[in-house]
Coordinates of C-alpha atoms in Angstrom, one line a residue:
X1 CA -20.7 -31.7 -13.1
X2 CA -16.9 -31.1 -12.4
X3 CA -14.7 -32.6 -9.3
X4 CA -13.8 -30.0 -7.4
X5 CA -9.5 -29.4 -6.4
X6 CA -8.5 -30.7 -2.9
X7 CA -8.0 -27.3 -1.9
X8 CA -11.2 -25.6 -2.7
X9 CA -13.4 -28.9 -1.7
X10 CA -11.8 -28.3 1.7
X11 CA -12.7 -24.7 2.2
X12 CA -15.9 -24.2 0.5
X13 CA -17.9 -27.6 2.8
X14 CA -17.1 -24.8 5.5
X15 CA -19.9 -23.0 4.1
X16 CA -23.6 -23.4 4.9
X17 CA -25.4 -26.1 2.9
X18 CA -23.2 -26.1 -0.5
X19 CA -24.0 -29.3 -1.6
X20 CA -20.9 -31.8 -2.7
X21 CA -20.5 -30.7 -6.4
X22 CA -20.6 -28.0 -8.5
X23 CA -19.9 -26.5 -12.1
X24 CA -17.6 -24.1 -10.8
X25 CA -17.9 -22.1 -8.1
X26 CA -21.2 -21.8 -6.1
X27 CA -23.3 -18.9 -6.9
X28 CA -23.1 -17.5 -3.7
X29 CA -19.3 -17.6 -2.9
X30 CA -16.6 -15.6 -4.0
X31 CA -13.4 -17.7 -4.7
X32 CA -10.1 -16.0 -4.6
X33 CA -7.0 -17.5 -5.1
X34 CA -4.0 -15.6 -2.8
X35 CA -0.7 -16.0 -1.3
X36 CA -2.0 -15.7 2.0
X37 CA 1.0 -17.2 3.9
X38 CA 2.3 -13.5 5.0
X39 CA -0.4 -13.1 7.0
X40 CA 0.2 -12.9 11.1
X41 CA -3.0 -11.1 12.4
X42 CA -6.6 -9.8 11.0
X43 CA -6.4 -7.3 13.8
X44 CA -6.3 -3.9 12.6
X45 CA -4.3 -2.4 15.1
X46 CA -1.4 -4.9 14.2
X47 CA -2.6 -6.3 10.4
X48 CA 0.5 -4.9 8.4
X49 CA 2.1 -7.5 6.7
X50 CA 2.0 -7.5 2.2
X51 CA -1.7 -8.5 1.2
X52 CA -3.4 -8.8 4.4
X53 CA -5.4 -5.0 3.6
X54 CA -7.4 -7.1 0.8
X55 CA -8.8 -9.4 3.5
X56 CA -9.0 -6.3 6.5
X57 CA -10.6 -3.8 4.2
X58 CA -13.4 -6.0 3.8
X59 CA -14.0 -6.6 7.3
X60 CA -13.6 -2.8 9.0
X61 CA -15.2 0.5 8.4
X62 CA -13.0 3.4 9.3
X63 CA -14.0 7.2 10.1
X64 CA -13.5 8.6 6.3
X65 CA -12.4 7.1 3.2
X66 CA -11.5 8.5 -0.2
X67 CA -14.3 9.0 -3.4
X68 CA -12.4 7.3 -5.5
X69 CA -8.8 5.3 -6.7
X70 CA -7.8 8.3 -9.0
X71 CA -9.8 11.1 -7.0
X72 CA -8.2 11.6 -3.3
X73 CA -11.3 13.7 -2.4
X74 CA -12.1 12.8 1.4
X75 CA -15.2 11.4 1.7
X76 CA -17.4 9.9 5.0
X77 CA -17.6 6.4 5.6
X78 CA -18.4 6.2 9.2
X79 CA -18.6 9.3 9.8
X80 CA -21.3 12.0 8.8
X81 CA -19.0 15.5 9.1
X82 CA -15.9 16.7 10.7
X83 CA -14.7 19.9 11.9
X84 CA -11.3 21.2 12.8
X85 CA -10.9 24.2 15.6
X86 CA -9.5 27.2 14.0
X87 CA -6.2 26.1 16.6
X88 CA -5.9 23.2 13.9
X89 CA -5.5 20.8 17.2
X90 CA -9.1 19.6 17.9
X91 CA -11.0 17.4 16.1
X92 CA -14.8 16.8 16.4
X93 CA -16.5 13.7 14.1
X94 CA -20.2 13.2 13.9
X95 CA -21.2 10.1 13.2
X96 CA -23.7 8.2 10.7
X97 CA -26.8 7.3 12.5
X98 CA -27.8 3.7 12.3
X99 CA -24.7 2.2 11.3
X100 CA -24.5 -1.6 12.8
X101 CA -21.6 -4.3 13.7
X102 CA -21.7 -7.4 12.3
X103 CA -22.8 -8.9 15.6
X104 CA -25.4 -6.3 15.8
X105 CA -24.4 -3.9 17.9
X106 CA -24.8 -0.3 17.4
X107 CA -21.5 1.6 16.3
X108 CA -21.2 5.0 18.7
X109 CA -18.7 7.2 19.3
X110 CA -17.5 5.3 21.9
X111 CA -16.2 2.4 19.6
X112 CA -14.6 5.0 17.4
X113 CA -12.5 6.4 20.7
X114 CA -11.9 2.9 22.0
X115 CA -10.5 1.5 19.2
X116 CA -8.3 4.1 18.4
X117 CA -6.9 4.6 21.8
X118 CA -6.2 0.6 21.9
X119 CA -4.3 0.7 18.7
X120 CA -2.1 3.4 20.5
X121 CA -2.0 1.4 23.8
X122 CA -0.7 -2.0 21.7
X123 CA 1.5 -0.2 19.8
X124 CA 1.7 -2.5 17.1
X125 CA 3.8 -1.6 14.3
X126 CA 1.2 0.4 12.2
X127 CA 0.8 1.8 15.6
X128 CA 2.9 5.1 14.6
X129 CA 0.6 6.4 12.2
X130 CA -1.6 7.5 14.9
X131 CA 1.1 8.0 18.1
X132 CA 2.5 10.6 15.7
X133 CA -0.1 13.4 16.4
X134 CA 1.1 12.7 20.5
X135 CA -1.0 9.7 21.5
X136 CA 0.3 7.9 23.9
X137 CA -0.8 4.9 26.0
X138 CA -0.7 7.8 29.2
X139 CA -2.7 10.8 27.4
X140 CA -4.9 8.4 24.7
X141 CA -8.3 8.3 26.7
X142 CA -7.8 12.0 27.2
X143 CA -6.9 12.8 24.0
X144 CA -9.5 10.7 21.8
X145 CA -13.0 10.8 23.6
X146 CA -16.7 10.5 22.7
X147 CA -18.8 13.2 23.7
X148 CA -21.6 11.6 23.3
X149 CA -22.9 8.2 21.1
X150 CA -22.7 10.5 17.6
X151 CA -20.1 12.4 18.4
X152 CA -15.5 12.0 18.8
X153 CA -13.1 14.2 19.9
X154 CA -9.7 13.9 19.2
X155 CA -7.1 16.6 20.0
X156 CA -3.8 16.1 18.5
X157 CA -0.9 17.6 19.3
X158 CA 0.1 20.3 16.7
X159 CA -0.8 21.8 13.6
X160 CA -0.9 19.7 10.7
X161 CA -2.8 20.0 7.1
X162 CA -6.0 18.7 7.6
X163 CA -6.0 16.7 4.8
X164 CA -2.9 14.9 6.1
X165 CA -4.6 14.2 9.3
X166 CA -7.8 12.8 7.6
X167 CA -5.7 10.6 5.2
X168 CA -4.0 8.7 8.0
X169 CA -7.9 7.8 9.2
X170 CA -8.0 6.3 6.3
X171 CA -5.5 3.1 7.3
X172 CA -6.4 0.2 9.0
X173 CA -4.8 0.8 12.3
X174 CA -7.8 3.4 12.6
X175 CA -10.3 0.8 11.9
X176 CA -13.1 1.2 14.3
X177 CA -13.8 -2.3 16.4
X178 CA -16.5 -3.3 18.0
X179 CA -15.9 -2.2 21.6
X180 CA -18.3 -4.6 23.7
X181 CA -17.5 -7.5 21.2
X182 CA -13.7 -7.3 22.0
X183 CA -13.5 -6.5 25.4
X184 CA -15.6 -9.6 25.8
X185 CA -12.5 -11.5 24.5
X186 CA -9.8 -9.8 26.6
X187 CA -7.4 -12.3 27.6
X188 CA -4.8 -11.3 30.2
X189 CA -5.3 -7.7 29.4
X190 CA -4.5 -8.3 25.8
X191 CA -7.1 -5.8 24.9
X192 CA -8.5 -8.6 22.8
X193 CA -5.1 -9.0 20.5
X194 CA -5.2 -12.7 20.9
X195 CA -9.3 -12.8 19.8
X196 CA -8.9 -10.6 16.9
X197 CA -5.5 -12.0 15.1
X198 CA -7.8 -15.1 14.3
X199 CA -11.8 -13.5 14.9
X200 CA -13.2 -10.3 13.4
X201 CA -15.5 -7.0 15.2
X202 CA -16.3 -5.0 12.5
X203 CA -19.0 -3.3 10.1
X204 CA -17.4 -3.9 6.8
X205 CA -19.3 -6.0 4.3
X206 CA -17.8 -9.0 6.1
X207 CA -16.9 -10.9 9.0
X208 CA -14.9 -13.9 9.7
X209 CA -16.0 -16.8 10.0
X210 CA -12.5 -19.1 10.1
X211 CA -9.2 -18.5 9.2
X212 CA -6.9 -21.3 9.1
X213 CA -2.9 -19.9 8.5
X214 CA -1.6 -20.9 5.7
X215 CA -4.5 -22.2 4.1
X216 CA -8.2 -19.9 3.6
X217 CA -9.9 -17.4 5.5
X218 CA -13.8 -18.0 5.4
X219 CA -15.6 -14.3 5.2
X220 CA -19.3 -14.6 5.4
X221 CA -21.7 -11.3 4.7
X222 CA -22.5 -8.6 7.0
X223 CA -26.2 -8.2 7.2
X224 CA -26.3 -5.1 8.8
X225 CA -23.6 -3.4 6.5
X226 CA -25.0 -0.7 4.4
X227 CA -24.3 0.5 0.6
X228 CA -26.0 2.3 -1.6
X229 CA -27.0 5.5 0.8
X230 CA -28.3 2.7 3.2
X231 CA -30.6 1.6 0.8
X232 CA -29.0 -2.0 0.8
X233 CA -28.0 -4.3 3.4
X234 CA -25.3 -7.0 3.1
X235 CA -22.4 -7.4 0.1
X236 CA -24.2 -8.5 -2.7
X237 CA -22.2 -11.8 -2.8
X238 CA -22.8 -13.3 1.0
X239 CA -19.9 -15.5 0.9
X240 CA -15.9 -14.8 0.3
X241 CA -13.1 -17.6 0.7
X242 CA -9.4 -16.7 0.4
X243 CA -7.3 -19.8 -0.7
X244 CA -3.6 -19.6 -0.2
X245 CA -2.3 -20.9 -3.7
X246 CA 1.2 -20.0 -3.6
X247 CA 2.4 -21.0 -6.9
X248 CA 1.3 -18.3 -9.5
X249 CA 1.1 -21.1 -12.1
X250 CA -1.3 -22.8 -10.1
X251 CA -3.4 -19.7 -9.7
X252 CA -3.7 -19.5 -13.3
X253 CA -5.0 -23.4 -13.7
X254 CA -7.4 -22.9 -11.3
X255 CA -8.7 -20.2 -13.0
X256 CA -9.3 -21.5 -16.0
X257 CA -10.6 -24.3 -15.0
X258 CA -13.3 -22.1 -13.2
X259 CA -12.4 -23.5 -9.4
X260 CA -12.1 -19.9 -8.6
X261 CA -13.2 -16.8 -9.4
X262 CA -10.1 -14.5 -8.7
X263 CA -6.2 -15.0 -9.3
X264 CA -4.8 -12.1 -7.0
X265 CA -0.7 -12.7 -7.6
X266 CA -0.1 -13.6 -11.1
X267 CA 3.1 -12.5 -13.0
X268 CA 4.1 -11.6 -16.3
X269 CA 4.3 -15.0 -17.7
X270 CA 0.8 -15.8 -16.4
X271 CA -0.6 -12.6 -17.4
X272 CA 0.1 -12.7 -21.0
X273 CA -1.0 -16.1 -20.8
X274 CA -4.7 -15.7 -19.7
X275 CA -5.1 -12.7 -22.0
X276 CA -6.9 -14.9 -24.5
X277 CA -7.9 -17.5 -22.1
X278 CA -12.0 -18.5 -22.9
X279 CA -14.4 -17.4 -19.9
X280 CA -11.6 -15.3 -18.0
X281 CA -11.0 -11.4 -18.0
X282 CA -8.6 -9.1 -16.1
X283 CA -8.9 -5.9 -14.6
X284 CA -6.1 -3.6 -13.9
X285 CA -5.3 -0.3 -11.8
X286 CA -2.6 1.7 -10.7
X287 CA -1.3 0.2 -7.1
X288 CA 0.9 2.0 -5.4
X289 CA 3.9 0.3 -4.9
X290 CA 7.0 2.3 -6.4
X291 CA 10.5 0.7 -8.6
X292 CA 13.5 2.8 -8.3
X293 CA 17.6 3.0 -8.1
X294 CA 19.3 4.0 -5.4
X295 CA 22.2 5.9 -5.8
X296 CA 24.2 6.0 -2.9
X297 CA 26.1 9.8 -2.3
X298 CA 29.0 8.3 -0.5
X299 CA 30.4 6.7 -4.2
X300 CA 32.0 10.0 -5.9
X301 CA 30.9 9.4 -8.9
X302 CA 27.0 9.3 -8.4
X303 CA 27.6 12.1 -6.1
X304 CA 28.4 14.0 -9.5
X305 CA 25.0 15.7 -10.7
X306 CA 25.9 15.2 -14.0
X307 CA 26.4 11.3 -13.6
X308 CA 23.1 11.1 -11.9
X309 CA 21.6 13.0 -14.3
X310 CA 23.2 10.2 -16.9
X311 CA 21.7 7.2 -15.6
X312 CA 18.3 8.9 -15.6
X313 CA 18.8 8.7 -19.9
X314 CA 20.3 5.6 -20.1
X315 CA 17.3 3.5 -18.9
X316 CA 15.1 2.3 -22.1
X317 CA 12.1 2.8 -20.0
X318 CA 9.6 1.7 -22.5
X319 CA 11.6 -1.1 -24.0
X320 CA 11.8 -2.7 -20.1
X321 CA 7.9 -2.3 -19.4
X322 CA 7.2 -3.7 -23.4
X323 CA 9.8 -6.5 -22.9
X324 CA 9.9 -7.5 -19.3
X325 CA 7.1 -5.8 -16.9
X326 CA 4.1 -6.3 -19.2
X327 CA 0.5 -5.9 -17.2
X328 CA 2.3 -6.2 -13.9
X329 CA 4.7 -2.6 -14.0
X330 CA 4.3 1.3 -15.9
X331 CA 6.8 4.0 -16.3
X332 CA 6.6 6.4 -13.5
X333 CA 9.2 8.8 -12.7
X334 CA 7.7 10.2 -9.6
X335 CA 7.9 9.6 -6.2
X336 CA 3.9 9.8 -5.4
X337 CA 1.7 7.0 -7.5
X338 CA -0.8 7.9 -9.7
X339 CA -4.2 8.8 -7.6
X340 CA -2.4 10.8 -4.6
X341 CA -2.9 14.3 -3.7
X342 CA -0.4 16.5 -5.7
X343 CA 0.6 13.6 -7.8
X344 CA 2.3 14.4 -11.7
X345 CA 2.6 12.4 -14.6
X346 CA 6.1 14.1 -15.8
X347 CA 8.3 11.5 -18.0
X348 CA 10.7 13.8 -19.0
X349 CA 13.3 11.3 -19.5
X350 CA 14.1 8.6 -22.0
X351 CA 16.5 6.5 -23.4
X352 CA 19.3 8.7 -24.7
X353 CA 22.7 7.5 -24.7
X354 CA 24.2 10.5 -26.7
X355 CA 23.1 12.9 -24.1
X356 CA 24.3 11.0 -21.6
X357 CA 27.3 10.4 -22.9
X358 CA 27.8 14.3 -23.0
X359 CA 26.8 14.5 -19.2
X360 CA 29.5 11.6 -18.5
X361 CA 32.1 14.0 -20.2
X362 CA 31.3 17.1 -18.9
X363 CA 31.4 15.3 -15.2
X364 CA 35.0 14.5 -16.7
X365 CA 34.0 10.7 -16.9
X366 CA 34.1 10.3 -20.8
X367 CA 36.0 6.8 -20.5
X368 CA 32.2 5.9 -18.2
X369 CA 33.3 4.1 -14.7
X370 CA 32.5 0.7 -12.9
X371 CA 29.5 1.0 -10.2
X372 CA 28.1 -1.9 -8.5
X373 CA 24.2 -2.8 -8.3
X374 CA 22.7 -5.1 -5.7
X375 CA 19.4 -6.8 -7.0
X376 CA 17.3 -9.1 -5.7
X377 CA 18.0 -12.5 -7.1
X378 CA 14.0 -12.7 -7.9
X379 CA 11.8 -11.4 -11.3
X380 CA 11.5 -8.5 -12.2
X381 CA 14.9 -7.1 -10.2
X382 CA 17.2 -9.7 -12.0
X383 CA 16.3 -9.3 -15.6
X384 CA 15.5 -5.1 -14.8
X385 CA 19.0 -5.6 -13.8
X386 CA 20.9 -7.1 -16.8
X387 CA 18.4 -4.3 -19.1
X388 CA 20.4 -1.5 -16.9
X389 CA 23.8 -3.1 -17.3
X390 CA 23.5 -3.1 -21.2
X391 CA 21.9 0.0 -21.6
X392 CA 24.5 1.6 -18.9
X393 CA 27.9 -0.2 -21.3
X394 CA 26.4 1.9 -23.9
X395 CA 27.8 4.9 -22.2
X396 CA 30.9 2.9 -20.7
X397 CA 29.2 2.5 -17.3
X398 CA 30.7 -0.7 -16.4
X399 CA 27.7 -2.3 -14.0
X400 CA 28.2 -5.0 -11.6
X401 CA 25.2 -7.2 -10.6
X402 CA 25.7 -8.3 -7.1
X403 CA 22.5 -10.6 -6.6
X404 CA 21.2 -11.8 -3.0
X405 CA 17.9 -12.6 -1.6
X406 CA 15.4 -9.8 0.0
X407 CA 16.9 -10.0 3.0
X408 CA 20.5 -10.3 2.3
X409 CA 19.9 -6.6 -0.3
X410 CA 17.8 -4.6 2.4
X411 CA 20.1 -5.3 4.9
X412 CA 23.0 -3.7 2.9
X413 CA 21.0 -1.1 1.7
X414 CA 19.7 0.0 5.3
X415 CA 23.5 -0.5 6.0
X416 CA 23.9 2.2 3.5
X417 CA 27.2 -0.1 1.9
X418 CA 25.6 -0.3 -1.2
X419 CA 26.6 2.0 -4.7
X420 CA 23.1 1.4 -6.9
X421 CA 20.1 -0.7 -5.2
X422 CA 17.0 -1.9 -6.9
X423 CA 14.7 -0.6 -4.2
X424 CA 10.5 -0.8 -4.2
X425 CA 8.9 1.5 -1.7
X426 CA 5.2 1.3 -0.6
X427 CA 3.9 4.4 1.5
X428 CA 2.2 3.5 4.7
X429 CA -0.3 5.2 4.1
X430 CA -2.3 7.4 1.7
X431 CA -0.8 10.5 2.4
X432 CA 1.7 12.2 -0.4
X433 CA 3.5 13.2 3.3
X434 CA 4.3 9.2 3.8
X435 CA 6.3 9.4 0.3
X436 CA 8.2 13.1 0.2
X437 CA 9.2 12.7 3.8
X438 CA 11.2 8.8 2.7
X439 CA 12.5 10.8 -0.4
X440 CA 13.0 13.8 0.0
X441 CA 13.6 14.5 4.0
X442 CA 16.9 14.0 5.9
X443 CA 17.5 15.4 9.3
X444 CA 21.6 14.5 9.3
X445 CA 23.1 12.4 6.8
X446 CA 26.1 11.7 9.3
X447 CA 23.7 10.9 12.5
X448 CA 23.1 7.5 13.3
X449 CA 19.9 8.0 15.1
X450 CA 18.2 10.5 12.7
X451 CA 15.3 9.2 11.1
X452 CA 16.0 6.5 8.2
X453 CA 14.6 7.5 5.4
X454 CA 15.5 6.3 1.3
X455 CA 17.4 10.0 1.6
X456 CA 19.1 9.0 4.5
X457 CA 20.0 5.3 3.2
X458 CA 21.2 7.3 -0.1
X459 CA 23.4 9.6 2.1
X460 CA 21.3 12.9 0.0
X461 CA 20.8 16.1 2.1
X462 CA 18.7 19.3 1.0
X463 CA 18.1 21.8 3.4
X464 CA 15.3 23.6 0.8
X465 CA 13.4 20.1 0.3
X466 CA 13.4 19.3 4.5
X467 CA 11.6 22.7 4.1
X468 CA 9.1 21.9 1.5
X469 CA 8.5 18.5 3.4
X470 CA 7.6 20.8 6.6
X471 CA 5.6 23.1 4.9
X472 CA 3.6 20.7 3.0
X473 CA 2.8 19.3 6.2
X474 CA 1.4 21.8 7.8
X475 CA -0.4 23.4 5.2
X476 CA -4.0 23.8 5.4
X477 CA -4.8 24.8 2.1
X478 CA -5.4 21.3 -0.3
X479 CA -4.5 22.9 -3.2
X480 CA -1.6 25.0 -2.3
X481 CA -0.8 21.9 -0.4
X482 CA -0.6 19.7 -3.8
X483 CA 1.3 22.6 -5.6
X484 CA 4.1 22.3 -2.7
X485 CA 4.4 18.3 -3.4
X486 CA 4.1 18.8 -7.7
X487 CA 7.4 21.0 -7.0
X488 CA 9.0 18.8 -4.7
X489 CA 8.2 15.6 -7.0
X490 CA 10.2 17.7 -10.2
X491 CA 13.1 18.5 -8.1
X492 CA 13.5 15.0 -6.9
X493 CA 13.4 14.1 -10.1
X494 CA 16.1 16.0 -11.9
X495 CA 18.3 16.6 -9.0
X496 CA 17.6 13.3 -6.3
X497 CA 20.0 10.3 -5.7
X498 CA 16.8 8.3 -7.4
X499 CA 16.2 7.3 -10.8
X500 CA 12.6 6.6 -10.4
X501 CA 11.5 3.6 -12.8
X502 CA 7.4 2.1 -12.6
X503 CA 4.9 2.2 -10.9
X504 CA 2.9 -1.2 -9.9
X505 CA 0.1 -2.3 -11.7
X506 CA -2.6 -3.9 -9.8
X507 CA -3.8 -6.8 -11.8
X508 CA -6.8 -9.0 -10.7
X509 CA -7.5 -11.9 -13.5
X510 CA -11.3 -13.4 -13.0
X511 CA -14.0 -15.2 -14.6
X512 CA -16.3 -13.4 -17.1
X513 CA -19.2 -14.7 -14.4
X514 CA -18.3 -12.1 -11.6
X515 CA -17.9 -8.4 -11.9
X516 CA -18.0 -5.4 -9.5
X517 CA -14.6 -6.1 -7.3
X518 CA -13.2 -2.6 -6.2
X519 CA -9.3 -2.4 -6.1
X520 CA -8.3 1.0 -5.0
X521 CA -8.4 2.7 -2.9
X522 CA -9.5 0.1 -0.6
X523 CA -10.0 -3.3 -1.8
X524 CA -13.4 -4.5 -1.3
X525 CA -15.3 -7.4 -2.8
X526 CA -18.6 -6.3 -1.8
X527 CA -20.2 -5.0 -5.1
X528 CA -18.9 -8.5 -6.8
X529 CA -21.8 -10.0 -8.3
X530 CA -22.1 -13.6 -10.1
X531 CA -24.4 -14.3 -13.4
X532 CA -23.8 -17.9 -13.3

C-alpha cells in the first residue's frame, strides 16, 4: 500500500466509501491531472475559457455531434433527424425517445428550446454563435419553439449552408439543460447562471458533484446516460476527479508514481520524458489550435508579394517540429486543422534559402531588410522565435525579437502596431466558416468598427476571398462547399499576410491501466475503462 499525495487524498475522500489507502488510484475513479485554474463557470451558455470543454463535454448532450475526430460527418446525438425547409430558414429536430437527465427527468423538446433561447437571453460571450442566425433576447421564444415533446423548431434568419448551421449545434453554448432542474435554481432572474457556474443539468455521462475553483471538480456517473445504441447505461468508469496541478513537472510525478491516471498539459520536456516511463502510455491527436506569423501590410516590405512569399521558404519547418515542438506541435500550412470540412494537407513549402534569396532580389531587397517580431516571452514562441531569426539572417532578414507577456503581444497586435507576430488561433467553433472568415475576410481595412479579424489585424484586403467566404457560407451543397474552402485554403497560403507554421498536437499521457478516453471531437472520458 502507497500514501497517497495531499492533493489527491483531499479530492478522492469526496467520493463514496473509498476507503483510506490505495495502490494507486481506486478502480472506480478516473484521476486527471489539469490546470484547471482558467475555469470561471461549468455553465454552458457562458463556459468558454481554455480547457473548461474537457470538463463541459462530459456533462452536456447537445442536438448533433460529429462521427468522428477526422470524419466531420454530422451525426445525431440528441436528436433523431432534422429537416431544413426548401426556404433554407426553418429548422425542424426530432428528438431520441427515452433520453434522460441526470436527475431523471425526461429530455423534450422543450429543454432543447429553453436552453437555447436562455443562452441567447444571457448573452454570454459564446453567446454569438447562436445570436448570429437573428436570435435575440426579443424574437428567441418565437424563433426557437417545441412543437411538441419530440419535436424543435428553430427559424433562423437567412440562408446559410446547412452544414454550417448544424456545426455551430455542435458547441457548448447549444448544450441542452435540464429546464425544470434550472429554473428551480433561478436566483433574481438569473436564469439559473449563479446555480450552474458551480452545479450541473445535463445528460452527458456525468454530473457534478463539487467543484472547488482552483482545486478539483468531482464528476460522478450519469445512470440514465445511454451509449452503445442505448444498450448501456452510465460511463463505464462511475467516477471522474479533475485535480488542478499546475506545474507540468508535477503532472508528470504524479503520473508515474500512479496517483493519477491522466496528465492533460504536459510539454516537450515532459513528453519526451515519459516516453519510456514503466506502466505509462500516451495518446496523441490532432487539436485544433493553429501557430502562425503575422505579417503586418502597413510595413512596405511584407506588403511586397515577393518578400512574403520569402519568409514562407526560410522557415526550417521540420528542423523546428524535430528540435523544439516534439509530441506537442506538426507542420501545417493551412488555415483549417486536420479533421474539418474542406481541410488539405498541402506543405508545399520548405526551407529554401536560395529561392528565397532570389524572391528578396527580384522584390529589389537583395541586401534582405530589418523587421521586428513580437513573441511571447513563454515556450514554444521564444525559442520558435530565435529558429526564425537565424534562418531569416540566412537571407539577410535582419529579425528583431521584441518579447512581452500574452497580454502585453495581443494588445499590440489587436492594435495592429506590430511588423511580424507569433499568433495562435483556435476557431470557435467547428465550422471551416469560423477559420476563413478570421483569415481570409475583411470588410474595410481602414474602418475602425469593421469586424476584427487576423486579415483585419494584418491590414490584408481581397475583394475575390470576401467572396469565397460568402459563398462558402451559404452554400448548401457539402461537397461543393469543401471545394470552395480547399481553394480558399491554397490562396491564403501562397498569397496571404500568414506564414502558417503547426498545428497543435493533443497529447494525453496515462497509465497502461486505463484505456478508452475520447479526445476529439469532443472530449469525453466515458468509454475509459480500468484493468487494475
Amino acid at each position: 500500500m502507497r500514501r497517497l499525495t495531499a492533493p489527491l487524498l483531499g479530492a478522492l475522500l469526496l467520493l463514496p466509501a473509498l476507503g483510506t489507502t490505495f495502490a494507486g488510484t481506486p478502480r472506480d475513479t478516473i484521476v486527471v491531472a489539469k490546470q484547471i485554474d482558467q475555469f470561471i463557470s461549468l455553465d454552458p451558455a457562458e463556459a468558454f475559457e481554455p480547457g473548461v470543454g474537457e470538463v463541459t463535454g462530459n456533462l452536456y448532450d447537445q442536438l448533433v455531434g460529429y462521427r468522428s475526430a477526422t470524419d466531420p460527418t454530422i451525426v445525431g446525438d440528441l436528436a433523431e433527424s432534422w429537416s431544413v425547409a426548401d426556404d433554407g430558414l426553418t429548422w425542424h429536430f426530432t428528438l431520441k425517445s427515452g433520453q434522460v437527465f441526470a436527475s431523471g427527468n425526461p429530455v423534450t423538446a422543450q429543454d432543447a428550446a429553453w436552453s437555447l433561447q436562455r443562452a441567447v437571453r444571457l448573452n454570454k460571450s459564446p453567446a454569438f454563435i447562436l445570436t448570429q442566425f437573428g436570435f435575440t433576447a426579443g424574437n428567441a421564444a418565437d424563433r426557437i419553439r417545441a412543437i411538441d415533446d419530440r419535436t424543435l423548431e428553430i427559424r433562423i434568419d437567412r440562408a446559410v449552408a446547412p452544414t454550417f448551421f448544424l456545426n455551430t449545434l455542435t458547441a457548448t453554448v447549444a448544450s441542452v439543460v435540464d429546464a425544470r432542474l434550472v429554473q428551480a435554481n433561478e436566483a433574481q432572474g438569473d436564469l439559473g447562471n449563479g446555480w450552474l457556474k458551480a452545479h450541473s443539468a445535463g445528460s452527458g455521462p456525468y454530473a457534478v458533484r463539487r467543484w472547488v475553483p482552483n482545486e478539483r471538480v468531482v464528476l460522478d456517473g450519469n445512470p440514465h446516460w445511454q451509449s452503445n445504441g442505448g444498450q448501456d447505461t452510465g460511463p463505464k468508469t462511475p467516477h471522474l476527479v479533475f485535480l488542478h496541478v499546475p506545474e507540468p513537472a508535477s503532472q508528470r510525478l504524479l503520473l508515474e508514481k500512479g496517483d493519477v491516471d491522466y496528465a492533460r498539459d504536459l510539454t516537450r520536456d515532459q513528453i519526451l520524458a515519459l516516453k519510456d516511463a514503466p506502466g505509462v502510455a500516451q495518446q496523441t491527436e490532432p487539436g485544433d489550435l493553429l501557430l502562425y506569423l503575422g505579417l503586418n501590410q502597413s510595413n512596405p516590405n511584407l506588403a511586397r508579394p515577393e518578400v512574403r512569399e520569402a519568409l514562407k521558404w526560410l522557415v526550417d519547418y521540420q528542423g523546428i517540429e524535430d528540435s523544439l515542438l516534439s509530441g506537442t506541435w506538426a507542420a501545417h500550412q493551412s488555415f483549417l486543422p486536420t479533421g474539418y470540412l474542406g481541410a488539405i494537407d498541402d506543405a508545399p513549402y520548405r526551407l529554401d534559402v536560395d529561392r528565397a534569396k532570389a524572391l528578396l532580389a527580384r522584390a529589389g531587397l537583395g541586401d534582405g531588410f530589418a523587421v521586428t517580431i513580437d513573441v511571447r516571452n513563454v515556450a514554444p514562441f521564444a525559442d520558435i522565435a530565435q529558429a526564425l531569426q537565424a534562418s531569416f539572417a540566412k537571407a539577410g532578414i535582419r529579425l528583431e525579437i521584441l518579447p512581452g507577456d500574452g497580454k502585453q503581444t495581443l494588445t499590440k497586435y489587436r492594435a495592429r502596431q506590430h511588423d511580424i507576430t507569433i499568433g495562435t488561433w483556435g476557431p470557435d467553433y467547428r465550422d471551416p466558416h469560423s477559420n476563413a472568415d478570421a483569415f481570409a475576410f475583411n470588410q474595410d481595412v481602414d474602418d475602425a468598427d469593421a469586424p476584427k479579424t487576423l486579415a483585419w489585424r494584418n491590414r490584408w484586403f481581397d475583394a475575390g476571398w470576401n467572396r469565397t467566404v460568402t459563398e462558402a457560407l451559404r452554400e448548401p451543397d457539402a461537397a461543393r462547399r469543401a471545394a470552395l474552402y480547399g481553394r480558399l485554403q491554397r490562396e491564403v497560403q501562397a498569397e496571404g499576410p500568414y506564414v502558417l507554421l503547426f498545428q497543435q498536437t493533443l497529447v494525453a499521457a496515462h497509465r497502461t491501466a486505463v484505456d478508452g478516453l475520447v479526445l476529439q471531437p469532443k472530449t469525453s472520458y466515458a468509454a475509459v475503462v480500468k484493468t487494475e
